[in-house]
Coordinates of C-alpha atoms in Angstrom, one line a residue:
M862 CA 138.2 128.9 99.6
S863 CA 138.8 129.3 95.9
R864 CA 142.1 130.9 96.5
E865 CA 143.1 128.0 98.8
I866 CA 142.2 125.5 96.1
L867 CA 144.4 127.2 93.5
L868 CA 147.4 127.3 96.0
L869 CA 146.8 123.7 96.9
A870 CA 146.8 122.6 93.3
E871 CA 149.9 124.5 92.5
A872 CA 151.8 123.2 95.5
L873 CA 150.8 119.5 94.9
A874 CA 151.6 119.7 91.2
S875 CA 155.1 121.1 92.0
E876 CA 155.8 118.7 94.8
K877 CA 154.6 115.6 93.0
N878 CA 155.9 116.6 89.6
V879 CA 152.5 116.1 87.9
E880 CA 150.4 118.4 85.7
P881 CA 148.1 120.8 87.5
D882 CA 145.2 119.3 85.6
V883 CA 145.8 116.0 87.4
V884 CA 145.6 117.7 90.7
F885 CA 142.4 119.5 89.8
E886 CA 140.8 116.3 88.6
A887 CA 141.8 114.5 91.8
I888 CA 140.2 117.3 93.9
E889 CA 137.1 117.3 91.8
T890 CA 136.7 113.5 92.2
A891 CA 137.3 113.7 96.0
L892 CA 134.8 116.6 96.5
G893 CA 132.2 114.8 94.3
I894 CA 132.5 111.6 96.4
A895 CA 132.3 113.6 99.6
A896 CA 129.3 115.6 98.4
K897 CA 127.4 112.4 97.6
K898 CA 128.2 110.9 101.0
K899 CA 127.4 114.0 103.1
A900 CA 124.0 114.6 101.5
D901 CA 123.1 110.9 101.2
R902 CA 122.9 111.2 97.4
E903 CA 125.1 108.3 96.3
H904 CA 122.4 107.2 93.9
M905 CA 122.7 110.5 92.0
D906 CA 125.1 111.5 89.2
L907 CA 127.0 114.3 90.9
E908 CA 130.1 116.2 89.7
V909 CA 132.1 118.9 91.3
R910 CA 133.8 121.2 88.8
I911 CA 136.6 123.7 89.6
N912 CA 137.4 126.7 87.4
R913 CA 141.2 126.4 86.7
D914 CA 141.6 130.2 86.7
T915 CA 139.6 131.4 89.6
G916 CA 139.4 128.3 91.8
E917 CA 135.6 128.6 92.1
S918 CA 133.7 125.3 92.4
R919 CA 130.2 124.3 91.4
T920 CA 128.3 121.1 92.2
V921 CA 126.3 119.7 89.3
R922 CA 123.6 117.0 89.1
R923 CA 123.3 115.3 85.7
W924 CA 120.5 113.3 84.1
L925 CA 120.9 111.2 80.9
I926 CA 118.3 111.9 78.3
V927 CA 116.7 108.7 77.0
Q928 CA 113.8 107.5 75.0
D929 CA 110.6 106.7 76.9
E930 CA 111.0 102.9 76.3
D931 CA 114.5 103.0 77.7
Y932 CA 113.6 104.9 80.8
T933 CA 114.7 102.7 83.8
Y934 CA 116.5 104.8 86.5
P935 CA 114.5 107.9 87.6
E936 CA 117.4 109.2 89.7
L937 CA 119.8 109.1 86.8
E938 CA 117.6 109.5 83.7
K939 CA 114.9 111.7 82.2
T940 CA 112.9 111.0 79.1
I941 CA 113.0 113.5 76.2
E942 CA 109.3 114.2 76.9
Q943 CA 109.9 114.9 80.6
I944 CA 112.6 117.4 80.0
Q945 CA 110.7 119.2 77.3
E946 CA 107.6 119.5 79.6
E947 CA 109.8 120.8 82.4
I948 CA 111.7 123.3 80.3
P949 CA 109.7 124.2 77.2
G950 CA 111.9 125.1 74.1
I951 CA 115.0 123.4 75.5
E952 CA 117.4 122.2 72.7
I953 CA 118.5 118.7 73.8
A954 CA 118.7 115.3 72.2
V955 CA 118.6 111.7 73.4
G956 CA 122.0 110.7 74.7
D957 CA 122.8 114.2 75.9
Y958 CA 123.0 115.1 79.6
Y959 CA 120.9 117.7 81.3
E960 CA 122.7 119.5 84.2
E961 CA 121.4 121.3 87.2
D962 CA 123.4 123.3 89.7
L963 CA 123.2 122.4 93.4
P964 CA 124.4 124.3 96.4
N965 CA 128.1 123.5 97.3
E966 CA 128.4 121.4 100.4
I967 CA 130.3 122.5 103.5
F968 CA 132.3 119.6 104.7
G969 CA 133.0 118.5 108.2
R970 CA 136.3 117.2 109.5
Q971 CA 135.6 113.5 108.5
A972 CA 134.5 114.4 105.0
A973 CA 137.5 116.6 104.5
Q974 CA 139.9 113.8 105.7
T975 CA 138.3 111.4 103.3
A976 CA 138.6 113.9 100.4
K977 CA 142.3 114.4 101.3
Q978 CA 143.0 110.7 101.2
I979 CA 141.3 110.4 97.8
I980 CA 143.2 113.4 96.4
L981 CA 146.6 112.0 97.6
Q982 CA 145.8 108.5 96.2
R983 CA 144.8 109.9 92.8
I984 CA 148.0 112.0 92.7
R985 CA 150.1 109.0 93.7
D986 CA 148.6 107.0 90.9
A987 CA 149.2 109.8 88.4
E988 CA 152.8 110.2 89.6
R989 CA 153.3 106.4 89.3
E990 CA 151.9 106.5 85.7
Q991 CA 154.2 109.4 84.8
I992 CA 157.3 107.6 86.2
L993 CA 156.2 104.4 84.3
N994 CA 155.8 106.4 81.0
S995 CA 159.2 108.0 81.4
F996 CA 160.7 104.5 82.0
L997 CA 159.1 103.1 78.9
E998 CA 160.4 105.9 76.8
T999 CA 164.0 105.4 77.8
R1000 CA 164.1 101.7 78.9
D1001 CA 166.6 99.1 77.7
D1002 CA 165.6 95.5 77.0
I1003 CA 167.7 94.4 79.9
V1004 CA 167.0 96.2 83.2
T1005 CA 168.8 96.2 86.5
G1006 CA 167.1 96.7 89.9
T1007 CA 167.2 95.8 93.5
V1008 CA 165.1 93.1 95.2
K1009 CA 162.5 95.0 97.3
R1010 CA 160.8 91.9 98.7
V1011 CA 160.1 88.3 97.9
E1012 CA 156.4 87.3 97.6
R1013 CA 154.6 84.0 97.0
N1014 CA 154.1 84.7 93.3
G1015 CA 157.6 86.1 92.6
V1016 CA 160.1 88.8 93.4
I1017 CA 159.3 92.6 93.5
V1018 CA 162.2 94.5 92.0
E1019 CA 162.7 98.2 92.4
L1020 CA 163.9 99.6 89.1
A1021 CA 163.9 103.2 90.2
P1022 CA 162.4 105.2 93.1
K1023 CA 158.6 104.6 93.1
L1024 CA 158.9 102.2 90.1
D1025 CA 158.6 98.5 90.9
A1026 CA 158.4 95.4 88.6
L1027 CA 157.5 91.8 89.1
L1028 CA 159.7 88.8 88.3
P1029 CA 157.2 85.9 88.4
R1030 CA 158.3 82.5 89.8
S1031 CA 157.7 81.0 86.4
E1032 CA 160.2 83.4 84.8
M1033 CA 162.9 82.8 87.4
L1034 CA 165.7 80.2 86.9
P1035 CA 165.5 77.0 88.9
R1036 CA 167.1 77.1 92.3
E1037 CA 167.3 80.9 92.3
N1038 CA 166.8 82.5 95.7
Y1039 CA 166.8 86.2 96.4
R1040 CA 166.8 88.3 99.5
G1041 CA 166.0 92.0 100.0
G1042 CA 168.7 94.3 98.7
D1043 CA 170.1 91.8 96.1
R1044 CA 171.0 93.3 92.7
I1045 CA 169.2 91.6 89.8
R1046 CA 169.3 91.8 86.0
A1047 CA 166.3 90.6 83.9
L1048 CA 164.6 91.1 80.6
F1049 CA 161.7 93.6 80.3
V1050 CA 158.8 91.6 78.9
R1051 CA 155.6 93.6 79.0
V1052 CA 153.4 96.0 81.0
E1053 CA 150.4 94.2 82.5
E1054 CA 147.1 95.8 83.4
L1055 CA 145.9 94.9 86.9
K1056 CA 142.4 94.7 88.2
N1057 CA 142.6 98.0 90.1
E1058 CA 143.6 99.8 86.9
R1059 CA 147.2 100.0 87.9
K1060 CA 150.0 98.7 85.7
Q1061 CA 152.7 96.2 86.5
I1062 CA 156.0 95.7 84.7
I1063 CA 156.7 92.0 84.1
L1064 CA 160.3 90.8 83.9
S1065 CA 161.9 87.4 82.9
R1066 CA 165.2 85.6 83.4
A1067 CA 164.0 82.4 81.7
A1068 CA 163.0 83.8 78.3
P1069 CA 165.3 82.8 75.3
E1070 CA 165.5 86.5 74.4
F1071 CA 167.2 87.3 77.7
L1072 CA 170.1 85.0 76.6
Y1073 CA 170.1 86.8 73.3
R1074 CA 170.3 90.2 74.8
L1075 CA 173.0 89.2 77.3
F1076 CA 175.2 88.1 74.3
E1077 CA 174.3 91.3 72.5
Q1078 CA 175.7 93.3 75.5
E1079 CA 178.8 91.0 75.9
V1080 CA 179.7 90.8 72.2
P1081 CA 180.1 94.2 70.5
E1082 CA 180.3 92.6 67.1
I1083 CA 176.6 91.6 67.3
G1084 CA 175.5 95.2 67.9
D1085 CA 177.8 96.3 65.0
G1086 CA 176.1 93.8 62.7
L1087 CA 179.2 91.8 62.0
L1088 CA 177.6 88.8 63.7
E1089 CA 174.1 87.5 64.1
I1090 CA 172.5 85.2 66.6
K1091 CA 170.0 83.4 64.3
E1092 CA 168.3 81.1 66.8
V1093 CA 168.2 80.5 70.5
A1094 CA 167.0 77.4 72.5
R1095 CA 167.0 77.2 76.3
D1096 CA 166.4 74.9 79.1
P1097 CA 166.6 77.8 81.6
G1098 CA 169.2 77.4 84.3
H1099 CA 170.6 74.1 82.8
R1100 CA 171.6 74.3 79.2
A1101 CA 171.2 76.5 76.1
K1102 CA 172.2 76.5 72.5
I1103 CA 172.7 79.5 70.2
A1104 CA 173.2 79.4 66.5
V1105 CA 175.5 82.2 65.2
K1106 CA 176.3 83.5 61.7
S1107 CA 179.1 85.8 60.6
N1108 CA 178.4 88.6 58.1
D1109 CA 182.1 89.2 57.7
Q1110 CA 184.2 86.4 56.4
R1111 CA 187.2 87.6 58.5
I1112 CA 185.3 86.9 61.7
D1113 CA 185.0 83.5 63.4
P1114 CA 181.4 83.6 64.9
Q1115 CA 182.0 80.8 67.4
G1116 CA 185.3 82.0 68.6
T1117 CA 184.1 85.6 68.8
C1118 CA 181.1 84.7 71.0
I1119 CA 183.1 82.4 73.2
G1120 CA 185.9 84.9 73.7
V1121 CA 189.5 84.6 74.8
R1122 CA 189.6 81.5 77.2
G1123 CA 185.8 81.5 77.2
S1124 CA 185.6 85.0 78.8
R1125 CA 182.5 86.1 76.9
V1126 CA 180.4 83.0 77.1
N1127 CA 181.4 82.5 80.7
A1128 CA 180.2 86.0 81.6
V1129 CA 176.8 85.2 80.2
S1130 CA 176.8 81.7 81.8
N1131 CA 177.6 83.2 85.2
E1132 CA 174.8 85.7 84.9
L1133 CA 172.5 82.7 84.3
G1134 CA 173.6 80.8 87.4
G1135 CA 176.1 78.6 85.5
E1136 CA 173.8 77.7 82.6
R1137 CA 175.8 75.7 80.1
I1138 CA 175.8 77.4 76.7
D1139 CA 176.7 75.7 73.3
V1140 CA 177.7 78.1 70.6
V1141 CA 177.0 76.4 67.2
L1142 CA 177.4 77.6 63.6
W1143 CA 174.1 78.4 61.8
S1144 CA 173.7 77.0 58.3
G1145 CA 171.0 77.4 55.7
E1146 CA 171.3 73.7 54.8
T1147 CA 169.1 71.6 57.0
A1148 CA 171.5 68.6 57.2
Q1149 CA 174.5 70.7 58.2
F1150 CA 172.6 72.8 60.7
V1151 CA 171.3 69.7 62.4
I1152 CA 174.8 68.2 62.6
N1153 CA 176.0 71.5 64.1
A1154 CA 173.1 71.7 66.5
L1155 CA 173.7 68.2 67.9
S1156 CA 177.2 69.1 69.0
P1157 CA 179.2 67.8 70.8
A1158 CA 177.9 64.4 69.4
N1159 CA 179.4 63.2 66.1
V1160 CA 176.7 62.4 63.5
S1161 CA 177.3 59.6 60.9
R1162 CA 174.5 60.3 58.5
I1163 CA 171.4 62.4 58.0
V1164 CA 168.2 61.5 56.2
I1165 CA 165.6 64.2 55.6
N1166 CA 162.0 63.2 55.3
E1167 CA 159.1 65.3 53.9
L1168 CA 156.1 65.3 56.2
D1169 CA 152.6 64.9 54.7
G1170 CA 151.3 68.1 56.4
G1171 CA 154.4 70.1 55.3
G1172 CA 157.7 70.5 57.0
E1173 CA 160.5 68.0 57.5
S1174 CA 161.6 65.4 60.0
V1175 CA 165.2 64.3 60.2
D1176 CA 166.6 60.9 60.9
V1177 CA 169.9 61.3 62.6
I1178 CA 172.1 58.2 62.5
V1179 CA 175.0 58.0 65.0
A1180 CA 177.5 55.4 66.1
E1181 CA 176.6 53.4 69.2
D1182 CA 179.1 55.2 71.4
Q1183 CA 177.6 58.6 70.3
L1184 CA 174.0 57.8 71.0
A1185 CA 173.9 58.9 74.7
L1186 CA 175.8 62.1 73.8
A1187 CA 173.4 62.9 71.0
I1188 CA 170.3 62.4 73.1
G1189 CA 171.8 64.0 76.2
R1190 CA 170.7 63.7 79.8
S1191 CA 166.9 63.3 79.9
G1192 CA 166.8 64.0 76.1
Q1193 CA 168.1 67.5 76.7
N1194 CA 170.6 67.7 73.8
V1195 CA 168.3 66.4 71.1
R1196 CA 165.4 68.5 72.5
L1197 CA 167.4 71.7 72.3
A1198 CA 168.7 70.8 68.9
A1199 CA 165.2 70.2 67.6
E1200 CA 164.0 73.6 69.1
L1201 CA 167.1 75.3 67.6
T1202 CA 166.6 73.9 64.0
G1203 CA 162.8 73.8 64.1
K1204 CA 162.9 70.2 62.8
E1205 CA 161.6 66.9 64.3
L1206 CA 164.8 64.9 65.0
N1207 CA 164.8 61.1 65.3
I1208 CA 168.1 59.8 66.8
M1209 CA 169.1 56.2 66.0
T1210 CA 172.1 54.0 65.8
V1211 CA 173.6 52.7 62.6
Q1212 CA 172.3 49.3 63.4
E1213 CA 168.8 50.6 64.1
A1214 CA 168.9 52.6 60.8
E1215 CA 169.9 49.6 58.8
A1216 CA 167.1 47.5 60.4
R1217 CA 164.6 50.2 59.7
H1218 CA 165.8 50.6 56.2
A1219 CA 165.6 46.9 55.6
A1220 CA 162.1 46.8 57.0
E1221 CA 161.0 49.6 54.7
D1222 CA 162.6 47.9 51.7
E1223 CA 160.8 44.7 52.6
K1224 CA 157.5 46.5 52.8
I1225 CA 158.0 48.1 49.4
R1226 CA 159.3 44.8 47.9
S1227 CA 156.1 43.0 49.1
L1228 CA 153.9 45.8 47.7
F1229 CA 155.5 45.4 44.3
M1230 CA 155.4 41.6 44.3
Q1231 CA 151.7 41.6 45.3
H1232 CA 150.3 44.3 43.1
L1233 CA 152.7 44.1 40.0
D1234 CA 152.7 40.2 40.0
I1235 CA 156.5 40.1 39.7
D1236 CA 159.2 37.9 41.3
E1237 CA 161.5 38.9 44.1
N1238 CA 164.5 39.7 41.8
T1239 CA 162.5 42.2 39.7
A1240 CA 161.1 43.8 42.9
N1241 CA 164.6 44.1 44.2
L1242 CA 165.7 45.9 41.0
L1243 CA 163.0 48.5 41.5
V1244 CA 163.8 48.9 45.2
Q1245 CA 167.5 49.3 44.6
E1246 CA 166.8 52.0 42.0
G1247 CA 164.8 54.0 44.6
F1248 CA 161.2 53.2 43.6
A1249 CA 159.0 53.4 46.7
A1250 CA 155.4 53.5 45.5
L1251 CA 153.2 52.2 42.7
E1252 CA 152.6 55.7 41.5
E1253 CA 156.3 56.1 40.7
V1254 CA 156.3 52.9 38.6
A1255 CA 153.0 53.9 36.8
Y1256 CA 154.0 57.5 35.9
V1257 CA 157.8 57.7 35.7
P1258 CA 159.0 58.3 32.2
V1259 CA 159.6 55.1 30.2
A1260 CA 163.2 56.0 29.5
E1261 CA 164.0 56.1 33.2
L1262 CA 162.7 52.5 33.6
L1263 CA 164.5 51.3 30.5
E1264 CA 167.8 52.4 32.1
I1265 CA 167.4 49.7 34.7
D1266 CA 169.5 46.6 33.8
G1267 CA 167.3 43.6 33.2
L1268 CA 164.1 45.5 32.1
D1269 CA 163.2 45.6 28.4
E1270 CA 160.5 47.7 26.7
D1271 CA 157.8 45.0 26.9
T1272 CA 158.5 44.5 30.6
V1273 CA 158.4 48.2 31.3
N1274 CA 155.1 48.7 29.6
L1275 CA 153.7 45.6 31.4
L1276 CA 154.8 47.0 34.8
R1277 CA 153.4 50.5 34.1
N1278 CA 150.0 49.0 33.1
R1279 CA 149.8 46.7 36.1
A1280 CA 150.8 49.6 38.4
R1281 CA 148.0 51.8 37.0
D1282 CA 145.5 49.0 37.4
A1283 CA 146.6 48.4 41.0
I1284 CA 146.3 52.1 41.9
L1285 CA 142.8 52.1 40.6
T1286 CA 141.8 48.9 42.4
L1287 CA 143.3 50.2 45.7
A1288 CA 141.5 53.6 45.3
I1289 CA 138.1 51.8 44.8
A1290 CA 138.8 49.6 47.8
A1291 CA 139.8 52.7 49.9
E1292 CA 136.5 54.5 48.9
E1293 CA 134.5 51.4 49.9
K1294 CA 136.3 51.4 53.3
L1295 CA 135.3 55.1 53.7
D1296 CA 131.7 54.2 53.0
D1297 CA 131.8 51.8 56.0
L1298 CA 133.0 54.6 58.4
D1299 CA 130.7 56.0 61.0
E1300 CA 129.1 59.4 60.0
E1301 CA 130.1 60.9 63.3
L1302 CA 133.7 60.1 62.6
K1303 CA 133.5 61.5 59.1
N1304 CA 132.1 64.8 60.3
L1305 CA 134.5 65.3 63.3
D1306 CA 136.3 68.6 63.4
G1307 CA 139.9 68.4 62.2
I1308 CA 139.4 65.2 60.1
D1309 CA 140.1 65.3 56.3
Q1310 CA 139.8 62.7 53.6
D1311 CA 143.5 61.6 53.8
M1312 CA 143.2 61.1 57.5
L1313 CA 140.0 59.1 57.1
R1314 CA 141.7 56.8 54.7
D1315 CA 144.6 56.3 57.1
L1316 CA 142.1 55.5 59.9
A1317 CA 140.1 53.1 57.7
D1318 CA 143.3 51.2 56.8
A1319 CA 144.1 51.0 60.6
G1320 CA 140.6 49.6 61.3
I1321 CA 139.4 52.7 63.1
A1322 CA 135.7 52.9 61.9
T1323 CA 133.8 54.8 64.6
R1324 CA 134.2 57.9 66.7
D1325 CA 134.6 55.8 69.9
D1326 CA 137.4 53.8 68.1
L1327 CA 139.2 57.1 67.6
A1328 CA 138.5 58.4 71.1
E1329 CA 140.2 55.3 72.6
L1330 CA 143.5 56.0 70.8
A1331 CA 146.5 57.5 72.5
I1332 CA 148.0 60.6 71.0
D1333 CA 151.2 58.8 69.9
E1334 CA 149.0 56.0 68.2
L1335 CA 147.1 58.6 66.2
I1336 CA 150.4 60.3 65.2
E1337 CA 151.8 56.9 64.0
I1338 CA 148.6 56.2 62.0
T1339 CA 148.1 59.6 60.3
G1340 CA 151.4 61.4 60.6
V1341 CA 149.8 64.6 62.1
S1342 CA 151.6 66.8 64.7
S1343 CA 151.1 66.1 68.4
E1344 CA 149.0 69.3 68.7
E1345 CA 146.7 68.2 65.9
A1346 CA 146.5 64.7 67.3
E1347 CA 145.5 66.0 70.8
Q1348 CA 142.8 68.3 69.4
I1349 CA 141.3 65.6 67.3
I1350 CA 141.2 63.0 70.1
M1351 CA 139.7 65.6 72.5
A1352 CA 137.0 66.3 69.9
A1353 CA 136.4 62.6 69.6
R1354 CA 136.0 62.3 73.4
A1355 CA 133.8 65.4 73.8
H1356 CA 130.5 63.4 73.8
W1357 CA 131.9 61.2 76.7
F1358 CA 132.3 64.3 78.8
A1359 CA 128.9 65.6 77.9
E1360 CA 127.3 62.3 78.9
E1361 CA 129.1 62.4 82.2
E1362 CA 127.9 65.9 82.9
N1363 CA 124.3 65.0 82.1
A1364 CA 124.6 61.9 84.3

């Protein structure tokens, strides 16, 4: 029998191209399971061990050595006191295993068949693991395979013999349909652990990086480092934008990526089911990059605004006849441009921009007239010179104010003093408003002092007042991002859900 085991292990290892140890471990596992079932000892900790040199096997029962207070499973555990009474002088510690040899079982036909199935399954798993590891060592980012079958959750792609991958539905392009035998190219994304301890390769055709890698294959200059794709934005299957930069002044990055008569960009587009691809010039200057990203629309003017929480938003002003082109179908063009540049883009016509600018000027003018006690002409002077807040009037250098025609030194000093008094008065009033706010609102997660002041100015005084706001209303009041606004409102509504559950 021992000779037969050695021959079996050697033959299986050679046939399946796995290490002999893998075969021995599979045989040991199978014999151990069969031994438990045959002797009705499934509650015991049994192991079968095979000598790799002689093929001799031995069956071992194990007990875990535990403290008396941890003793729970008599069939699996012995206390340190028990083992020392049974075998005086034994050297063993808590946490060790005590082993006892048992007679090897002689298996019948059914047990042998079960053992055979377990051995073959373990070897298949090991073979699959080895094939997967070889693939991971030599893989490219873009892989090519054959559609093996189409399932409910995606497409099973055969990358190599005995090596399959999953292209999930969520990672496919819209309207893509495959049949068995179709060739397919996709991006390698990751290896996912499944519940049965097997591993699954996950592919994608919708990821932005897939577009990047396709251009890398199609445009040798990218691989040579002469060109860079700086950013990619995709609406998979419909439209994409890539921002390119040249590291060699002699090379036109757009023309190189597009190719002669569009050959290169068309090759990538055809692979993506006709996805329209805009190749735009990358720029380190925000204004120029936004203008490029909104191509093919022509931009009249750009206004960059600093956001309170950091970052920038950009007002993009276009002519009336360019508005639809700038926004794109269902907002696609502006959405991709915003994703490409990483900026919040606000598209408006020249008329809308002028109306908005006039409204902002009127607001600032009224602020100055009310709190500085000045007439409209003086307020207009300050607005025209770019002053937009009381703090600017109060703390700007005197020399800068004196440069404004119509303001003398006495007037400047008067304006500065009034501005400082107004700032102090408004600060006291704001603190009094904060005192009137509900304590639950003040202590809500995600709320800071600046936000509380904004909420107080808007008449939001309680947690329920905040909970009733829509996300866009909170953004307009406080200027936070949509993600922050959603989190804050959900936190404000949490007590509603708790009350519903209790009810």
